[in-house]
C-alpha atoms as a printed R data frame, in Angstrom:
    type eleno elety resid chain resno      x       y      z
1   ATOM     1    CA   MET     A     1 77.760 270.083 -8.576
2   ATOM     2    CA   ARG     A     2 78.312 271.625 -5.177
3   ATOM     3    CA   TYR     A     3 75.221 269.815 -3.825
4   ATOM     4    CA   LEU     A     4 76.391 266.416 -5.054
5   ATOM     5    CA   PRO     A     5 78.271 265.503 -1.800
6   ATOM     6    CA   ILE     A     6 75.196 266.376  0.282
7   ATOM     7    CA   LEU     A     7 72.975 264.294 -1.987
8   ATOM     8    CA   LEU     A     8 75.428 261.402 -1.744
9   ATOM     9    CA   ILE     A     9 75.412 261.561  2.075
10  ATOM    10    CA   ILE     A    10 71.612 261.564  2.150
11  ATOM    11    CA   LEU     A    11 71.392 258.574 -0.196
12  ATOM    12    CA   LEU     A    12 73.984 256.636  1.805
13  ATOM    13    CA   SER     A    13 72.160 257.298  5.063
14  ATOM    14    CA   PHE     A    14 69.014 255.716  3.597
15  ATOM    15    CA   GLY     A    15 70.986 252.757  2.315
16  ATOM    16    CA   CYS     A    16 72.525 252.072  5.718
17  ATOM    17    CA   SER     A    17 69.347 252.237  7.750
18  ATOM    18    CA   LYS     A    18 68.165 249.118  9.545
19  ATOM    19    CA   ASP     A    19 64.702 247.783  8.774
20  ATOM    20    CA   SER     A    20 63.592 247.293 12.368
21  ATOM    21    CA   ILE     A    21 60.018 246.392 11.424
22  ATOM    22    CA   ASN     A    22 61.207 243.299  9.486
23  ATOM    23    CA   PRO     A    23 63.870 241.517 11.524
24  ATOM    24    CA   LYS     A    24 65.754 238.617  9.941
25  ATOM    25    CA   ASP     A    25 64.831 234.940 10.375
26  ATOM    26    CA   GLY     A    26 66.013 233.691 13.764
27  ATOM    27    CA   GLN     A    27 66.732 237.197 15.063
28  ATOM    28    CA   ILE     A    28 65.952 237.696 18.754
29  ATOM    29    CA   VAL     A    29 63.767 240.760 19.374
30  ATOM    30    CA   GLU     A    30 61.996 242.447 22.263
31  ATOM    31    CA   LEU     A    31 58.263 243.010 21.953
32  ATOM    32    CA   PHE     A    32 55.784 245.107 23.920
33  ATOM    33    CA   VAL     A    33 52.498 243.270 24.503
34  ATOM    34    CA   ASP     A    34 49.632 245.653 25.275
35  ATOM    35    CA   HIS     A    35 47.106 245.237 28.098
36  ATOM    36    CA   TYR     A    36 44.328 244.161 25.749
37  ATOM    37    CA   ALA     A    37 43.820 242.149 22.593
38  ATOM    38    CA   GLU     A    38 41.284 242.047 19.809
39  ATOM    39    CA   THR     A    39 40.147 239.036 17.822
40  ATOM    40    CA   SER     A    40 42.466 239.692 14.901
41  ATOM    41    CA   ASN     A    41 45.006 241.939 16.607
42  ATOM    42    CA   GLN     A    42 47.207 240.823 19.493
43  ATOM    43    CA   ARG     A    43 48.305 244.454 20.097
44  ATOM    44    CA   ILE     A    44 52.036 243.739 19.873
45  ATOM    45    CA   SER     A    45 54.738 246.296 19.131
46  ATOM    46    CA   LEU     A    46 58.371 245.914 18.195
47  ATOM    47    CA   LEU     A    47 60.693 247.614 20.680
48  ATOM    48    CA   PRO     A    48 62.402 250.008 21.176
49  ATOM    49    CA   GLY     A    49 60.166 252.241 19.033
50  ATOM    50    CA   LYS     A    50 56.845 250.516 19.850
51  ATOM    51    CA   GLU     A    51 56.107 250.052 16.147
52  ATOM    52    CA   LEU     A    52 52.802 248.126 15.942
53  ATOM    53    CA   ILE     A    53 53.295 244.871 14.047
54  ATOM    54    CA   THR     A    54 50.698 243.124 11.911
55  ATOM    55    CA   THR     A    55 51.811 239.568 12.559
56  ATOM    56    CA   TYR     A    56 51.451 237.516 15.735
57  ATOM    57    CA   LEU     A    57 53.311 236.091 18.719
58  ATOM    58    CA   GLU     A    58 53.117 232.294 18.913
59  ATOM    59    CA   GLY     A    59 53.325 230.366 22.191
60  ATOM    60    CA   PHE     A    60 52.658 233.163 24.688
61  ATOM    61    CA   ASP     A    61 49.999 231.166 26.533
62  ATOM    62    CA   GLU     A    62 50.564 232.819 29.922
63  ATOM    63    CA   ARG     A    63 49.353 236.219 28.670
64  ATOM    64    CA   GLU     A    64 46.692 237.804 30.860
65  ATOM    65    CA   LEU     A    65 44.486 240.748 29.976
66  ATOM    66    CA   GLY     A    66 45.029 243.811 32.120
67  ATOM    67    CA   TYR     A    67 48.809 243.485 32.107
68  ATOM    68    CA   THR     A    68 51.463 244.874 29.802
69  ATOM    69    CA   TYR     A    69 54.486 242.766 29.001
70  ATOM    70    CA   LYS     A    70 57.950 243.121 27.616
71  ATOM    71    CA   VAL     A    71 58.924 239.760 26.101
72  ATOM    72    CA   ARG     A    72 61.805 238.228 24.211
73  ATOM    73    CA   ALA     A    73 60.896 236.401 21.013
74  ATOM    74    CA   ARG     A    74 62.560 234.835 18.005
75  ATOM    75    CA   THR     A    75 61.614 235.875 14.479
76  ATOM    76    CA   PHE     A    76 60.414 232.998 12.307
77  ATOM    77    CA   TYR     A    77 60.057 232.910  8.515
78  ATOM    78    CA   PRO     A    78 58.673 229.578  7.225
79  ATOM    79    CA   LYS     A    79 60.267 228.120  4.103
80  ATOM    80    CA   VAL     A    80 56.845 228.217  2.433
81  ATOM    81    CA   PRO     A    81 54.708 231.045  3.861
82  ATOM    82    CA   PRO     A    82 50.999 230.247  4.263
83  ATOM    83    CA   GLN     A    83 48.759 231.714  1.575
84  ATOM    84    CA   ASP     A    84 46.198 232.834  4.128
85  ATOM    85    CA   GLY     A    85 48.496 234.348  6.736
86  ATOM    86    CA   PRO     A    86 51.594 236.420  7.392
87  ATOM    87    CA   ASN     A    87 54.949 235.561  5.868
88  ATOM    88    CA   ASN     A    88 56.607 235.707  9.285
89  ATOM    89    CA   TRP     A    89 55.757 235.695 12.988
90  ATOM    90    CA   PHE     A    90 57.421 235.668 16.381
91  ATOM    91    CA   ILE     A    91 57.939 232.694 18.681
92  ATOM    92    CA   PHE     A    92 57.750 233.492 22.389
93  ATOM    93    CA   GLU     A    93 60.865 232.798 24.438
94  ATOM    94    CA   LYS     A    94 60.684 234.627 27.767
95  ATOM    95    CA   VAL     A    95 58.846 237.298 29.789
96  ATOM    96    CA   LEU     A    96 61.219 240.146 30.598
97  ATOM    97    CA   SER     A    97 58.700 242.213 32.590
98  ATOM    98    CA   LYS     A    98 55.004 242.200 33.512
99  ATOM    99    CA   GLU     A    99 53.122 245.232 34.838
100 ATOM   100    CA   ILE     A   100 49.504 245.606 35.870
101 ATOM   101    CA   TYR     A   101 47.545 248.128 33.809
102 ATOM   102    CA   ASN     A   102 45.766 250.291 36.401
103 ATOM   103    CA   SER     A   103 44.014 252.867 34.242
104 ATOM   104    CA   THR     A   104 40.235 253.045 34.339
105 ATOM   105    CA   GLU     A   105 40.146 254.951 31.040
106 ATOM   106    CA   PRO     A   106 37.904 253.168 28.530
107 ATOM   107    CA   PHE     A   107 39.429 251.938 25.271
108 ATOM   108    CA   ASN     A   108 37.927 250.620 22.039
109 ATOM   109    CA   ILE     A   109 37.894 247.084 20.717
110 ATOM   110    CA   SER     A   110 36.482 245.989 17.382
111 ATOM   111    CA   LEU     A   111 33.441 243.724 17.490
112 ATOM   112    CA   LYS     A   112 33.915 242.848 13.818
113 ATOM   113    CA   TYR     A   113 36.578 240.630 12.330
114 ATOM   114    CA   ASN     A   114 37.882 240.839  8.786
115 ATOM   115    CA   GLY     A   115 39.076 237.586  7.300
116 ATOM   116    CA   LEU     A   116 40.259 236.231  4.004
117 ATOM   117    CA   PHE     A   117 36.758 235.049  3.114
118 ATOM   118    CA   GLY     A   118 34.748 237.950  4.513
119 ATOM   119    CA   SER     A   119 33.773 239.770  7.671
120 ATOM   120    CA   GLY     A   120 31.729 238.757 10.660
121 ATOM   121    CA   ILE     A   121 30.771 239.459 14.238
122 ATOM   122    CA   ALA     A   122 33.682 238.802 16.601
123 ATOM   123    CA   PHE     A   123 31.605 237.685 19.582
124 ATOM   124    CA   ALA     A   124 28.801 235.259 20.373
125 ATOM   125    CA   PHE     A   125 26.089 234.821 23.006
126 ATOM   126    CA   ARG     A   126 26.288 231.389 24.665
127 ATOM   127    CA   ASN     A   127 24.858 230.224 27.998
128 ATOM   128    CA   GLN     A   128 23.706 233.756 28.837
129 ATOM   129    CA   VAL     A   129 27.262 235.102 28.360
130 ATOM   130    CA   PHE     A   130 28.736 237.277 25.613
131 ATOM   131    CA   GLU     A   131 31.969 235.573 24.537
132 ATOM   132    CA   TYR     A   132 34.730 237.444 22.712
133 ATOM   133    CA   GLY     A   133 37.160 234.694 21.799
134 ATOM   134    CA   ASN     A   134 38.441 233.428 25.162
135 ATOM   135    CA   TYR     A   135 37.216 236.555 26.938
136 ATOM   136    CA   THR     A   136 33.900 237.617 28.433
137 ATOM   137    CA   LEU     A   137 32.042 240.809 27.535
138 ATOM   138    CA   ARG     A   138 29.907 241.990 30.467
139 ATOM   139    CA   PRO     A   139 27.436 244.766 29.577
140 ATOM   140    CA   GLU     A   140 27.538 247.687 32.010
141 ATOM   141    CA   ASN     A   141 23.732 247.920 31.976
142 ATOM   142    CA   ASP     A   142 20.611 246.703 30.151
143 ATOM   143    CA   ALA     A   143 20.908 249.372 27.441
144 ATOM   144    CA   VAL     A   144 24.396 248.124 26.533
145 ATOM   145    CA   LYS     A   145 23.148 244.518 26.615
146 ATOM   146    CA   LYS     A   146 20.481 245.507 24.085
147 ATOM   147    CA   GLN     A   147 23.164 247.162 21.897
148 ATOM   148    CA   LEU     A   148 25.216 243.939 21.919
149 ATOM   149    CA   GLU     A   149 22.131 241.898 21.007
150 ATOM   150    CA   GLU     A   150 21.399 244.279 18.106
151 ATOM   151    CA   VAL     A   151 24.957 243.846 16.803
152 ATOM   152    CA   LEU     A   152 24.478 240.066 16.792
153 ATOM   153    CA   LEU     A   153 21.473 240.581 14.500
154 ATOM   154    CA   LEU     A   154 23.841 242.125 11.907
155 ATOM   155    CA   ARG     A   155 25.619 238.789 11.378
156 ATOM   156    CA   SER     A   156 23.600 237.742  8.316
157 ATOM   157    CA   LYS     A   157 23.904 241.199  6.731
158 ATOM   158    CA   LEU     A   158 27.698 241.119  7.152
159 ATOM   159    CA   GLU     A   159 27.827 237.678  5.538
160 ATOM   160    CA   SER     A   160 25.535 238.537  2.616
161 ATOM   161    CA   ASP     A   161 26.302 242.207  1.817
162 ATOM   162    CA   TYR     A   162 29.990 242.593  0.942
163 ATOM   163    CA   GLN     A   163 29.819 246.386  0.461
164 ATOM   164    CA   TYR     A   164 28.222 246.854  3.876
165 ATOM   165    CA   ALA     A   165 30.721 244.488  5.492
166 ATOM   166    CA   ILE     A   166 33.790 246.359  4.262
167 ATOM   167    CA   LYS     A   167 32.429 249.779  5.243
168 ATOM   168    CA   VAL     A   168 30.785 249.214  8.615
169 ATOM   169    CA   ILE     A   169 32.769 249.797 11.804
170 ATOM   170    CA   ILE     A   170 31.531 248.071 14.964
171 ATOM   171    CA   ASN     A   171 33.352 249.052 18.154
172 ATOM   172    CA   ALA     A   172 32.806 248.632 21.858
173 ATOM   173    CA   GLU     A   173 34.117 251.013 24.484
174 ATOM   174    CA   VAL     A   174 35.370 248.816 27.323
175 ATOM   175    CA   ILE     A   175 37.379 248.675 30.531
176 ATOM   176    CA   HIS     A   176 38.962 245.671 32.190
177 ATOM   177    CA   ASP     A   177 36.459 243.806 34.375
178 ATOM   178    CA   PRO     A   178 37.743 244.145 37.975
179 ATOM   179    CA   SER     A   179 35.965 240.920 38.984
180 ATOM   180    CA   ASN     A   180 37.399 239.005 36.000
181 ATOM   181    CA   ARG     A   181 40.447 241.126 35.154
182 ATOM   182    CA   SER     A   182 42.468 238.707 33.057
183 ATOM   183    CA   LYS     A   183 39.510 237.152 31.221
184 ATOM   184    CA   GLY     A   184 36.975 239.879 30.562
185 ATOM   185    CA   TYR     A   185 35.845 243.380 29.724
186 ATOM   186    CA   ILE     A   186 32.978 245.546 30.949
187 ATOM   187    CA   VAL     A   187 31.273 247.044 27.900
188 ATOM   188    CA   LYS     A   188 30.341 250.683 28.454
189 ATOM   189    CA   SER     A   189 28.884 251.373 24.994
190 ATOM   190    CA   VAL     A   190 28.643 249.989 21.466
191 ATOM   191    CA   ALA     A   191 28.888 252.015 18.251
192 ATOM   192    CA   VAL     A   192 27.945 250.914 14.739
193 ATOM   193    CA   GLN     A   193 29.116 253.367 12.068
């Protein structure tokens, strides 16, 4: 009995907590937009805690790779959520700050996408250029170019072998391309695990 007040306080503190990861429809929020993006991950976090979100930011067309942003956005919940997408997303309103990302430390991006109907290779080779969505992948050397070409050969295996597709991890270690900072990466290495 003497622990009952303490238990009550603990239960009430959980009941009063705000769910900051799921803001209400129409709520204005601040988001952190990272210096890079992946095909199925815009790398967006909810501020102030920088909690990575799994939905997307609509209408932020001025985003450039190699810069971090703090933006204001409005939470949107459609009346009928799509069956093949998130039940909510954010609609861009305004850039609050933009800072150049100066680090030369490599970071990883996934070269595989996972979709509702399967997995696949997240880049293509067109007109002698490796394209990663709207971005360019520039191999650091011929060995890395060969690694990228070998990954492209896995496309049919990913499409036909479901067990392989869900287990395999295909990453590239990259840096921002100084000669094409906002539109490309230099690929330092590729790993298939």
